[in-house]
Amino acid sequence: MSSFSKLEISKEIYSLKSIKDTVYWLSSQYIIIIDSNKEYYIILCENSDENFKTKFLRSLNDYSLRDLISEKTKDIKNLVITKAFYPDLLEFKPIGNFDDPIDMEINEAK
């Protein structure tokens, strides 16, 4: 049986991007509307079931964590991409030689 659900999500804790990602992810199962007031994003679901709130909050937490990780690692990601596609653009100082433990075991066995 379908029903109507309303969730109020704090603007201080969750980003609109995370909410939109969650809505998109669940859009094949639910009809979801996003509204807002000064403090909250208001999530309205017209055809919710008993699992809607759980699914929505789990997905929201997942996307929120993904956004946080993406934000924290963006500089490293940009360096890796730059080094991969433009190797002459960045020069890194060598930090030393590292021995391969597998190679060392093979040489010791000989």
PDB file of C-alpha atoms in Angstrom:
ATOM      1  CA  MET A   1       0.000   0.000   0.000  1.00  0.00           C
ATOM      2  CA  SER A   2       1.401   3.382  -0.988  1.00  0.00           C
ATOM      3  CA  SER A   3       1.399   6.361   1.288  1.00  0.00           C
ATOM      4  CA  PHE A   4       2.910   9.807   1.750  1.00  0.00           C
ATOM      5  CA  SER A   5       6.176  10.476   3.617  1.00  0.00           C
ATOM      6  CA  LYS A   6       7.909  13.628   4.692  1.00  0.00           C
ATOM      7  CA  LEU A   7      11.518  13.948   5.841  1.00  0.00           C
ATOM      8  CA  GLU A   8      13.223  17.067   7.119  1.00  0.00           C
ATOM      9  CA  ILE A   9      16.958  17.037   6.462  1.00  0.00           C
ATOM     10  CA  SER A  10      19.211  19.582   8.157  1.00  0.00           C
ATOM     11  CA  LYS A  11      20.968  21.997   5.791  1.00  0.00           C
ATOM     12  CA  GLU A  12      23.868  22.185   8.249  1.00  0.00           C
ATOM     13  CA  ILE A  13      24.594  18.457   7.982  1.00  0.00           C
ATOM     14  CA  TYR A  14      23.747  17.462   4.400  1.00  0.00           C
ATOM     15  CA  SER A  15      24.423  19.158   1.087  1.00  0.00           C
ATOM     16  CA  LEU A  16      21.851  19.678  -1.622  1.00  0.00           C
ATOM     17  CA  LYS A  17      24.122  17.713  -3.985  1.00  0.00           C
ATOM     18  CA  SER A  18      23.984  14.648  -1.705  1.00  0.00           C
ATOM     19  CA  ILE A  19      20.212  14.941  -1.500  1.00  0.00           C
ATOM     20  CA  LYS A  20      19.853  15.262  -5.273  1.00  0.00           C
ATOM     21  CA  ASP A  21      22.116  12.245  -5.809  1.00  0.00           C
ATOM     22  CA  THR A  22      19.954  10.257  -3.398  1.00  0.00           C
ATOM     23  CA  VAL A  23      16.732  11.362  -5.085  1.00  0.00           C
ATOM     24  CA  TYR A  24      18.134  10.389  -8.474  1.00  0.00           C
ATOM     25  CA  TRP A  25      19.250   6.981  -7.155  1.00  0.00           C
ATOM     26  CA  LEU A  26      15.773   6.250  -5.787  1.00  0.00           C
ATOM     27  CA  SER A  27      13.816   7.848  -8.645  1.00  0.00           C
ATOM     28  CA  SER A  28      13.037   4.532 -10.325  1.00  0.00           C
ATOM     29  CA  GLN A  29      11.180   3.396  -7.187  1.00  0.00           C
ATOM     30  CA  TYR A  30       9.695   6.574  -5.736  1.00  0.00           C
ATOM     31  CA  ILE A  31       8.246   9.934  -6.727  1.00  0.00           C
ATOM     32  CA  ILE A  32      10.242  12.404  -4.651  1.00  0.00           C
ATOM     33  CA  ILE A  33       9.967  16.173  -4.369  1.00  0.00           C
ATOM     34  CA  ILE A  34      12.584  18.418  -2.754  1.00  0.00           C
ATOM     35  CA  ASP A  35      11.503  21.596  -1.015  1.00  0.00           C
ATOM     36  CA  SER A  36      13.210  23.725   1.605  1.00  0.00           C
ATOM     37  CA  ASN A  37      12.833  26.300   4.297  1.00  0.00           C
ATOM     38  CA  LYS A  38      15.452  28.261   6.203  1.00  0.00           C
ATOM     39  CA  GLU A  39      16.795  25.301   8.215  1.00  0.00           C
ATOM     40  CA  TYR A  40      15.753  22.131   6.396  1.00  0.00           C
ATOM     41  CA  TYR A  41      15.492  20.437   3.053  1.00  0.00           C
ATOM     42  CA  ILE A  42      12.030  18.929   2.974  1.00  0.00           C
ATOM     43  CA  ILE A  43      11.755  15.614   1.171  1.00  0.00           C
ATOM     44  CA  LEU A  44       8.264  14.604   0.099  1.00  0.00           C
ATOM     45  CA  CYS A  45       7.556  11.164  -1.275  1.00  0.00           C
ATOM     46  CA  GLU A  46       4.154  10.525  -2.810  1.00  0.00           C
ATOM     47  CA  ASN A  47       4.350   6.764  -3.188  1.00  0.00           C
ATOM     48  CA  SER A  48       6.411   5.750  -0.172  1.00  0.00           C
ATOM     49  CA  ASP A  49       6.362   2.377   1.489  1.00  0.00           C
ATOM     50  CA  GLU A  50       7.653   1.200   4.863  1.00  0.00           C
ATOM     51  CA  ASN A  51      11.210   1.046   3.478  1.00  0.00           C
ATOM     52  CA  PHE A  52      11.397   4.540   1.999  1.00  0.00           C
ATOM     53  CA  LYS A  53      12.859   6.397   4.975  1.00  0.00           C
ATOM     54  CA  THR A  54      15.470   3.713   5.616  1.00  0.00           C
ATOM     55  CA  LYS A  55      16.498   3.556   1.950  1.00  0.00           C
ATOM     56  CA  PHE A  56      16.603   7.317   1.648  1.00  0.00           C
ATOM     57  CA  LEU A  57      18.678   7.886   4.784  1.00  0.00           C
ATOM     58  CA  ARG A  58      21.131   5.080   3.967  1.00  0.00           C
ATOM     59  CA  SER A  59      21.637   6.425   0.460  1.00  0.00           C
ATOM     60  CA  LEU A  60      21.904   9.978   1.738  1.00  0.00           C
ATOM     61  CA  ASN A  61      24.608   8.999   4.217  1.00  0.00           C
ATOM     62  CA  ASP A  62      26.430   7.095   1.473  1.00  0.00           C
ATOM     63  CA  TYR A  63      26.384  10.033  -0.951  1.00  0.00           C
ATOM     64  CA  SER A  64      27.303  12.461   1.799  1.00  0.00           C
ATOM     65  CA  LEU A  65      30.362  10.378   2.673  1.00  0.00           C
ATOM     66  CA  ARG A  66      31.305  10.077  -1.003  1.00  0.00           C
ATOM     67  CA  ASP A  67      31.160  13.867  -1.341  1.00  0.00           C
ATOM     68  CA  LEU A  68      33.305  14.329   1.756  1.00  0.00           C
ATOM     69  CA  ILE A  69      35.927  11.849   0.515  1.00  0.00           C
ATOM     70  CA  SER A  70      35.905  13.452  -2.924  1.00  0.00           C
ATOM     71  CA  GLU A  71      36.426  16.899  -1.421  1.00  0.00           C
ATOM     72  CA  LYS A  72      39.247  15.756   0.872  1.00  0.00           C
ATOM     73  CA  THR A  73      41.104  13.861  -1.877  1.00  0.00           C
ATOM     74  CA  LYS A  74      40.562  16.158  -4.867  1.00  0.00           C
ATOM     75  CA  ASP A  75      44.114  17.571  -4.802  1.00  0.00           C
ATOM     76  CA  ILE A  76      45.683  14.103  -4.800  1.00  0.00           C
ATOM     77  CA  LYS A  77      43.330  12.960  -7.560  1.00  0.00           C
ATOM     78  CA  ASN A  78      44.278  15.979  -9.678  1.00  0.00           C
ATOM     79  CA  LEU A  79      48.001  15.269  -9.166  1.00  0.00           C
ATOM     80  CA  VAL A  80      47.580  11.624 -10.183  1.00  0.00           C
ATOM     81  CA  ILE A  81      45.594  12.547 -13.293  1.00  0.00           C
ATOM     82  CA  THR A  82      48.062  15.271 -14.238  1.00  0.00           C
ATOM     83  CA  LYS A  83      51.047  12.932 -13.791  1.00  0.00           C
ATOM     84  CA  ALA A  84      49.303  10.166 -15.792  1.00  0.00           C
ATOM     85  CA  PHE A  85      48.301  12.309 -18.767  1.00  0.00           C
ATOM     86  CA  TYR A  86      51.024  14.971 -18.674  1.00  0.00           C
ATOM     87  CA  PRO A  87      54.094  13.229 -17.203  1.00  0.00           C
ATOM     88  CA  ASP A  88      56.508  15.960 -18.304  1.00  0.00           C
ATOM     89  CA  LEU A  89      54.469  18.659 -16.612  1.00  0.00           C
ATOM     90  CA  LEU A  90      55.225  17.475 -13.070  1.00  0.00           C
ATOM     91  CA  GLU A  91      58.596  16.436 -11.706  1.00  0.00           C
ATOM     92  CA  PHE A  92      58.883  14.595  -8.425  1.00  0.00           C
ATOM     93  CA  LYS A  93      62.093  14.200  -6.470  1.00  0.00           C
ATOM     94  CA  PRO A  94      63.027  10.552  -6.036  1.00  0.00           C
ATOM     95  CA  ILE A  95      62.552   9.529  -2.418  1.00  0.00           C
ATOM     96  CA  GLY A  96      64.818   6.479  -2.575  1.00  0.00           C
ATOM     97  CA  ASN A  97      64.907   2.943  -3.833  1.00  0.00           C
ATOM     98  CA  PHE A  98      62.503   0.418  -2.506  1.00  0.00           C
ATOM     99  CA  ASP A  99      63.191  -3.272  -2.471  1.00  0.00           C
ATOM    100  CA  ASP A 100      60.515  -5.619  -3.679  1.00  0.00           C
ATOM    101  CA  PRO A 101      60.041  -8.191  -0.858  1.00  0.00           C
ATOM    102  CA  ILE A 102      59.011 -10.889  -3.328  1.00  0.00           C
ATOM    103  CA  ASP A 103      62.066 -10.255  -5.487  1.00  0.00           C
ATOM    104  CA  MET A 104      64.268 -10.350  -2.380  1.00  0.00           C
ATOM    105  CA  GLU A 105      62.894 -13.781  -1.388  1.00  0.00           C
ATOM    106  CA  ILE A 106      63.554 -15.159  -4.877  1.00  0.00           C
ATOM    107  CA  ASN A 107      67.152 -13.857  -4.873  1.00  0.00           C
ATOM    108  CA  GLU A 108      67.787 -15.226  -1.368  1.00  0.00           C
ATOM    109  CA  ALA A 109      66.512 -18.657  -2.417  1.00  0.00           C
ATOM    110  CA  LYS A 110      69.043 -18.849  -5.277  1.00  0.00           C
TER     111      LYS A 110
END
